[in-house]
């Protein structure tokens, strides 16, 4: 069914609009379909959406919201924003072997053995070798890494491995031998309950063997030495190994709750996060200071973990994650600032539609920010899974038109909804799109993608609902630029004068009835 407003009493903007909800379901919402041509309303593509001149924008396409890094950014209006942060550098490294860049002509002295005279290392019968001709044969030899034929040095180097232009060596000092230089690893650890951890079934290797065996110790634990027991700020989980060093996760303490003393947060019910890549690493302990003390002036709430990388929001002044969610999504003052798309729609309405407001119903436009998986996503501090994204109710393909929270029921008057709108105009929701769509012949098919009103999901960016070119549901970042086809609702009792609802002979609305 299509409508066309009587020309004699309606401006040239938005004459053609489409019905996309059955009248049996309540208010009839009609959608903008561009400027008519010869009395016909068969526009498609960009001709069916508002132009930049109509919206006061620089483009015919508009983002739902140019802000997109907070859950609040799915809102048609918003207020407080807590933005996503991530730590991609939650690793450090430990050197096992030293590296020297070698030129072809480098000619150090080498030996298969040495003596320690109490203060210096002395090579036994040192032999001078040119790198280019001999580098493949010097592994296992000792060198002072100089060209002195005395072979005497305070620091001795043992050649553990070579490449065509690199020497990998273990440095010995103070009379230590290669037998003294060891490091312990284990694929699991035991929590001793006193802030220390013990390597389970440890393997102790010589550091000189690292060059040929380093690949075995990815995803192992170590104290970084030959020790098999160490405290929580020394134990390391190895994430990547190379032929001279290893990367390990930087651990931190996390808590299920906190105490606020007016200046600092102190974590409560804490655990040590040593291996953040482990499934369920945080358990229910989402709060962290990203340190080993568990005390900080600014608290972090981790809502998602991906390959050990934490995604989190920052909390201050004693606030909890519940406070942050209420400020972003649920408090009475949540609808304070206009989204990008609302500003564009209001501009169009103010300049083209205000004289027809009396003919329009103050219907509800639902921007449903209630969560579909509130208990299971990582924003729940008591049982939420840090591998589960936040999904809003409209993420499901549902035809349920109920709008759970009053703050999300956008209307002009508070009697109908939240009273946050200036004008009785909005956008189609995913539920309405679902009810209207049956095939590519859907009345929403405009051969152009345009924005809807429904929030869908949040990871570290906000996603919202749009209508694809064939009239089907589409999801994308709220910062994406798409067309706009605002909707209005005619007052109950509005009559039409003529027409049959086709694109060639649309209904003419009697605005004098």
Short mmCIF file of C-alpha atoms in Angstrom, two decimals, residues 118-465:
data_model
loop_
_atom_site.label_atom_id
_atom_site.label_comp_id
_atom_site.label_asym_id
_atom_site.label_seq_id
_atom_site.Cartn_x
_atom_site.Cartn_y
_atom_site.Cartn_z
CA UNK A 118 89.98 -16.29 39.43
CA UNK A 119 89.41 -13.00 37.65
CA UNK A 120 89.44 -13.67 33.90
CA UNK A 121 88.57 -16.30 31.34
CA UNK A 122 91.55 -17.56 29.31
CA UNK A 123 91.00 -19.37 26.01
CA UNK A 124 93.01 -22.58 25.56
CA UNK A 125 95.14 -22.36 22.38
CA UNK A 126 92.92 -19.76 20.63
CA UNK A 127 92.60 -19.94 16.85
CA UNK A 128 91.77 -16.95 14.65
CA UNK A 129 88.94 -17.65 12.19
CA UNK A 130 87.40 -15.50 9.47
CA UNK A 131 83.58 -15.45 9.71
CA UNK A 132 82.72 -15.92 6.02
CA UNK A 133 84.85 -19.06 5.69
CA UNK A 134 84.23 -20.65 9.07
CA UNK A 135 80.90 -19.54 10.63
CA UNK A 136 79.22 -22.91 10.07
CA UNK A 137 81.94 -24.63 12.12
CA UNK A 138 82.16 -22.39 15.20
CA UNK A 139 78.97 -23.49 17.01
CA UNK A 140 80.04 -24.91 20.38
CA UNK A 141 83.23 -22.83 20.59
CA UNK A 142 84.19 -20.14 23.11
CA UNK A 143 85.34 -16.65 22.13
CA UNK A 144 86.21 -13.32 23.70
CA UNK A 145 84.73 -11.74 20.54
CA UNK A 146 87.87 -9.74 19.80
CA UNK A 147 91.00 -10.03 17.70
CA UNK A 148 93.46 -10.25 20.58
CA UNK A 149 95.59 -13.40 20.37
CA UNK A 150 95.93 -13.49 24.18
CA UNK A 151 92.42 -14.95 24.47
CA UNK A 152 91.89 -13.27 27.85
CA UNK A 153 88.56 -11.57 28.76
CA UNK A 154 86.28 -10.80 31.70
CA UNK A 155 83.16 -11.89 29.79
CA UNK A 156 83.26 -15.05 27.74
CA UNK A 157 80.90 -15.93 24.87
CA UNK A 158 79.73 -19.44 24.01
CA UNK A 159 78.50 -19.78 20.40
CA UNK A 160 75.07 -21.47 20.57
CA UNK A 161 73.97 -20.87 16.98
CA UNK A 162 74.78 -19.02 13.77
CA UNK A 163 73.20 -17.57 10.68
CA UNK A 164 75.04 -16.19 7.66
CA UNK A 165 75.51 -12.79 9.32
CA UNK A 166 74.60 -13.40 12.96
CA UNK A 167 76.17 -15.04 15.97
CA UNK A 168 73.89 -16.23 18.79
CA UNK A 169 75.88 -16.61 21.98
CA UNK A 170 75.57 -17.08 25.74
CA UNK A 171 77.51 -14.61 27.87
CA UNK A 172 79.41 -15.98 30.88
CA UNK A 173 80.65 -13.80 33.76
CA UNK A 174 82.34 -14.23 37.14
CA UNK A 175 83.55 -17.72 36.43
CA UNK A 176 80.11 -19.12 35.62
CA UNK A 177 79.96 -22.01 33.18
CA UNK A 178 77.42 -23.14 30.60
CA UNK A 179 76.34 -25.77 33.13
CA UNK A 180 75.29 -22.97 35.52
CA UNK A 181 73.11 -21.18 32.97
CA UNK A 182 69.78 -23.02 32.95
CA UNK A 183 66.10 -22.15 32.77
CA UNK A 184 63.02 -24.16 33.85
CA UNK A 185 59.73 -24.58 31.92
CA UNK A 186 56.43 -26.35 32.45
CA UNK A 187 53.17 -26.62 30.53
CA UNK A 188 51.18 -26.14 33.76
CA UNK A 189 51.51 -24.53 37.18
CA UNK A 190 50.22 -25.11 40.71
CA UNK A 191 48.80 -22.24 42.75
CA UNK A 192 50.28 -22.52 46.22
CA UNK A 193 47.64 -20.22 47.70
CA UNK A 194 50.19 -17.83 49.21
CA UNK A 195 50.89 -15.66 46.18
CA UNK A 196 53.44 -18.10 44.77
CA UNK A 197 53.25 -20.62 41.93
CA UNK A 198 55.20 -23.82 41.27
CA UNK A 199 55.98 -25.26 37.85
CA UNK A 200 54.34 -28.67 37.50
CA UNK A 201 56.70 -31.39 36.19
CA UNK A 202 59.34 -28.82 35.17
CA UNK A 203 61.85 -29.35 32.38
CA UNK A 204 65.20 -27.65 33.08
CA UNK A 205 67.30 -26.92 30.00
CA UNK A 206 70.65 -25.32 29.39
CA UNK A 207 70.38 -21.88 27.84
CA UNK A 208 72.89 -22.92 25.16
CA UNK A 209 70.23 -25.35 23.87
CA UNK A 210 67.62 -22.61 23.43
CA UNK A 211 68.67 -21.83 19.84
CA UNK A 212 67.77 -25.31 18.60
CA UNK A 213 64.81 -26.01 20.91
CA UNK A 214 63.01 -22.68 21.40
CA UNK A 215 59.96 -23.78 19.40
CA UNK A 216 59.05 -26.35 22.05
CA UNK A 217 58.25 -23.79 24.73
CA UNK A 218 55.43 -21.74 23.24
CA UNK A 219 52.51 -21.63 25.69
CA UNK A 220 54.67 -22.83 28.58
CA UNK A 221 55.19 -21.29 32.01
CA UNK A 222 58.52 -20.20 33.50
CA UNK A 223 59.97 -18.21 36.39
CA UNK A 224 62.50 -16.89 33.87
CA UNK A 225 65.31 -18.77 35.64
CA UNK A 226 66.17 -22.18 36.98
CA UNK A 227 63.76 -21.61 39.87
CA UNK A 228 60.60 -23.73 39.84
CA UNK A 229 58.68 -21.65 42.43
CA UNK A 230 58.18 -17.89 42.22
CA UNK A 231 55.67 -15.22 43.20
CA UNK A 232 52.81 -13.82 41.15
CA UNK A 233 54.75 -10.94 39.64
CA UNK A 234 57.57 -13.20 38.45
CA UNK A 235 55.75 -16.22 37.00
CA UNK A 236 55.45 -15.91 33.21
CA UNK A 237 53.21 -17.40 30.55
CA UNK A 238 55.15 -17.64 27.27
CA UNK A 239 53.19 -16.47 24.23
CA UNK A 240 55.88 -16.55 21.52
CA UNK A 241 59.44 -17.82 21.29
CA UNK A 242 62.29 -16.80 19.00
CA UNK A 243 65.80 -18.10 18.62
CA UNK A 244 67.27 -15.66 21.14
CA UNK A 245 64.38 -14.55 23.38
CA UNK A 246 60.78 -15.18 24.45
CA UNK A 247 57.67 -13.05 24.74
CA UNK A 248 55.45 -13.57 27.76
CA UNK A 249 52.12 -12.22 28.94
CA UNK A 250 52.26 -9.42 31.49
CA UNK A 251 50.08 -10.71 34.30
CA UNK A 252 47.79 -8.66 36.49
CA UNK A 253 45.43 -9.01 39.41
CA UNK A 254 41.68 -8.89 38.84
CA UNK A 255 38.78 -8.83 41.26
CA UNK A 256 35.08 -9.59 41.43
CA UNK A 257 34.37 -6.36 43.29
CA UNK A 258 36.14 -3.40 44.86
CA UNK A 259 36.28 -0.97 47.78
CA UNK A 260 36.39 2.77 47.10
CA UNK A 261 37.95 4.97 49.80
CA UNK A 262 37.31 8.28 48.09
CA UNK A 263 40.67 8.25 46.33
CA UNK A 264 41.55 4.70 45.31
CA UNK A 265 39.89 1.48 44.26
CA UNK A 266 41.05 -1.68 46.03
CA UNK A 267 40.14 -4.97 44.38
CA UNK A 268 38.19 -7.57 46.38
CA UNK A 269 38.04 -11.37 45.80
CA UNK A 270 41.09 -11.28 43.55
CA UNK A 271 42.81 -13.76 41.28
CA UNK A 272 46.13 -13.57 39.42
CA UNK A 273 45.68 -13.48 35.66
CA UNK A 274 48.86 -15.13 34.45
CA UNK A 275 47.62 -16.64 31.20
CA UNK A 276 44.96 -14.30 29.77
CA UNK A 277 44.59 -16.49 26.67
CA UNK A 278 43.19 -19.35 28.74
CA UNK A 279 39.45 -19.93 28.37
CA UNK A 280 37.63 -18.40 31.33
CA UNK A 281 40.83 -16.73 32.54
CA UNK A 282 38.94 -13.99 34.38
CA UNK A 283 36.17 -16.21 35.78
CA UNK A 284 33.90 -13.56 37.40
CA UNK A 285 36.78 -11.19 38.11
CA UNK A 286 36.30 -8.43 35.53
CA UNK A 287 37.70 -5.49 37.53
CA UNK A 288 41.44 -4.78 37.31
CA UNK A 289 44.07 -2.13 37.87
CA UNK A 290 46.40 -3.89 35.40
CA UNK A 291 48.97 -4.25 38.14
CA UNK A 292 49.94 -6.80 40.79
CA UNK A 293 48.86 -4.71 43.80
CA UNK A 294 45.15 -4.39 42.96
CA UNK A 295 45.08 -0.73 44.03
CA UNK A 296 44.51 2.19 41.63
CA UNK A 297 42.78 5.56 41.31
CA UNK A 298 41.22 4.61 37.96
CA UNK A 299 39.62 1.17 37.66
CA UNK A 300 39.19 -0.91 34.51
CA UNK A 301 36.34 -3.28 33.74
CA UNK A 302 37.21 -6.01 31.21
CA UNK A 303 34.15 -7.04 29.20
CA UNK A 304 35.90 -9.04 26.47
CA UNK A 305 39.12 -10.99 25.97
CA UNK A 306 40.44 -11.95 22.53
CA UNK A 307 43.71 -13.89 22.24
CA UNK A 308 44.73 -12.45 25.58
CA UNK A 309 43.98 -8.85 24.55
CA UNK A 310 41.62 -7.24 27.09
CA UNK A 311 38.86 -4.88 25.94
CA UNK A 312 37.68 -2.65 28.76
CA UNK A 313 36.09 0.58 29.90
CA UNK A 314 37.59 2.95 32.47
CA UNK A 315 35.76 3.74 35.71
CA UNK A 316 36.39 6.69 38.03
CA UNK A 317 35.09 8.25 41.24
CA UNK A 318 33.96 4.98 42.79
CA UNK A 319 31.65 4.02 39.93
CA UNK A 320 30.92 0.39 39.06
CA UNK A 321 30.10 -1.21 35.73
CA UNK A 322 26.42 -1.14 36.71
CA UNK A 323 26.69 2.64 37.11
CA UNK A 324 28.32 2.93 33.68
CA UNK A 325 25.63 0.83 31.96
CA UNK A 326 22.86 2.86 33.57
CA UNK A 327 24.48 6.12 32.47
CA UNK A 328 24.91 4.87 28.90
CA UNK A 329 21.63 3.01 28.37
CA UNK A 330 19.03 3.20 31.11
CA UNK A 331 19.00 6.34 33.29
CA UNK A 332 16.20 8.91 32.86
CA UNK A 333 18.64 11.49 31.47
CA UNK A 334 20.07 9.12 28.84
CA UNK A 335 18.34 10.99 25.97
CA UNK A 336 20.24 14.30 26.11
CA UNK A 337 22.29 14.57 22.92
CA UNK A 338 21.06 13.98 19.37
CA UNK A 339 22.65 11.29 17.26
CA UNK A 340 24.01 12.26 13.85
CA UNK A 341 20.99 10.81 12.07
CA UNK A 342 18.45 12.46 14.36
CA UNK A 343 20.01 15.85 13.70
CA UNK A 344 19.70 15.27 9.94
CA UNK A 345 16.07 14.11 10.20
CA UNK A 346 15.10 17.01 12.46
CA UNK A 347 16.68 19.46 10.01
CA UNK A 348 14.59 18.00 7.18
CA UNK A 349 11.39 18.04 9.23
CA UNK A 350 11.90 21.58 10.54
CA UNK A 351 12.38 22.97 7.05
CA UNK A 352 9.74 20.94 5.22
CA UNK A 353 7.18 19.34 7.50
CA UNK A 354 6.23 21.51 10.46
CA UNK A 355 3.06 22.85 8.78
CA UNK A 356 1.73 19.28 8.58
CA UNK A 357 2.41 18.25 12.19
CA UNK A 358 -1.31 18.47 13.06
CA UNK A 359 -2.03 15.70 10.55
CA UNK A 360 0.49 13.33 12.11
CA UNK A 361 0.14 10.89 14.98
CA UNK A 362 2.58 11.15 17.88
CA UNK A 363 3.40 7.46 17.62
CA UNK A 364 6.24 5.63 19.36
CA UNK A 365 9.55 5.03 17.57
CA UNK A 366 11.39 2.24 19.37
CA UNK A 367 15.18 2.46 19.79
CA UNK A 368 15.31 -0.64 22.02
CA UNK A 369 18.57 -0.57 24.02
CA UNK A 370 17.65 -3.48 26.30
CA UNK A 371 20.07 -6.41 26.13
CA UNK A 372 19.14 -9.75 24.65
CA UNK A 373 21.91 -11.61 26.51
CA UNK A 374 22.29 -9.54 29.67
CA UNK A 375 23.22 -12.52 31.86
CA UNK A 376 25.76 -14.14 29.55
CA UNK A 377 27.70 -11.27 27.95
CA UNK A 378 30.89 -9.86 29.44
CA UNK A 379 29.17 -6.75 30.80
CA UNK A 380 27.67 -8.86 33.58
CA UNK A 381 30.24 -8.89 36.44
CA UNK A 382 28.65 -11.98 38.02
CA UNK A 383 28.66 -14.75 35.46
CA UNK A 384 29.25 -12.87 32.22
CA UNK A 385 31.49 -14.54 29.66
CA UNK A 386 34.37 -12.47 28.28
CA UNK A 387 34.12 -14.29 24.96
CA UNK A 388 30.47 -13.28 24.46
CA UNK A 389 29.55 -10.00 22.78
CA UNK A 390 26.77 -7.67 23.92
CA UNK A 391 23.64 -8.21 21.83
CA UNK A 392 20.61 -5.95 21.99
CA UNK A 393 17.05 -7.27 21.75
CA UNK A 394 16.69 -6.39 18.08
CA UNK A 395 19.65 -8.57 17.13
CA UNK A 396 17.12 -11.42 16.99
CA UNK A 397 14.90 -11.69 13.97
CA UNK A 398 11.65 -11.07 15.85
CA UNK A 399 8.29 -9.55 14.99
CA UNK A 400 7.60 -8.57 18.61
CA UNK A 401 6.91 -4.83 18.56
CA UNK A 402 7.03 -4.41 22.34
CA UNK A 403 9.47 -1.72 23.45
CA UNK A 404 10.72 -2.70 26.90
CA UNK A 405 12.04 0.54 28.39
CA UNK A 406 10.22 3.86 28.41
CA UNK A 407 13.47 5.69 27.71
CA UNK A 408 13.63 3.86 24.37
CA UNK A 409 10.05 4.73 23.30
CA UNK A 410 10.74 7.93 21.39
CA UNK A 411 7.78 10.30 21.16
CA UNK A 412 6.98 13.99 21.36
CA UNK A 413 4.69 13.77 24.39
CA UNK A 414 5.53 11.87 27.55
CA UNK A 415 2.03 10.41 27.62
CA UNK A 416 3.00 8.21 24.66
CA UNK A 417 6.66 7.53 25.41
CA UNK A 418 9.77 9.31 26.59
CA UNK A 419 8.85 12.79 25.32
CA UNK A 420 12.38 13.28 23.91
CA UNK A 421 11.46 14.08 20.28
CA UNK A 422 11.02 17.56 18.84
CA UNK A 423 8.94 16.26 15.94
CA UNK A 424 6.74 13.19 15.30
CA UNK A 425 9.14 11.48 12.92
CA UNK A 426 11.44 8.48 13.17
CA UNK A 427 12.83 5.41 11.39
CA UNK A 428 11.75 1.86 10.73
CA UNK A 429 12.76 -0.77 13.31
CA UNK A 430 14.11 -4.23 12.61
CA UNK A 431 10.86 -5.76 13.87
CA UNK A 432 8.84 -3.68 11.43
CA UNK A 433 11.23 -4.57 8.63
CA UNK A 434 10.83 -8.24 9.50
CA UNK A 435 7.04 -7.97 9.35
CA UNK A 436 7.11 -6.19 6.00
CA UNK A 437 9.68 -8.38 4.27
CA UNK A 438 8.59 -11.48 2.37
CA UNK A 439 10.72 -11.44 -0.78
CA UNK A 440 12.61 -9.14 -3.10
CA UNK A 441 9.18 -7.62 -3.80
CA UNK A 442 9.11 -6.27 -0.25
CA UNK A 443 7.57 -2.77 0.01
CA UNK A 444 10.86 -1.79 1.66
CA UNK A 445 12.88 -2.68 -1.42
CA UNK A 446 14.39 0.53 -2.74
CA UNK A 447 17.61 -0.75 -4.37
CA UNK A 448 19.49 1.35 -1.83
CA UNK A 449 20.70 0.70 1.72
CA UNK A 450 19.19 2.99 4.35
CA UNK A 451 19.28 3.25 8.12
CA UNK A 452 16.80 1.77 10.59
CA UNK A 453 16.37 2.61 14.26
CA UNK A 454 17.24 -0.63 16.07
CA UNK A 455 20.48 -1.23 18.04
CA UNK A 456 22.03 -4.62 17.30
CA UNK A 457 25.33 -5.31 19.05
CA UNK A 458 28.54 -3.97 20.53
CA UNK A 459 32.11 -5.28 20.57
CA UNK A 460 34.48 -2.32 20.63
CA UNK A 461 32.31 -0.54 18.09
CA UNK A 462 28.53 -0.14 17.92
CA UNK A 463 26.38 -1.88 15.29
CA UNK A 464 22.90 -0.88 14.19
CA UNK A 465 20.10 -2.06 11.92
#
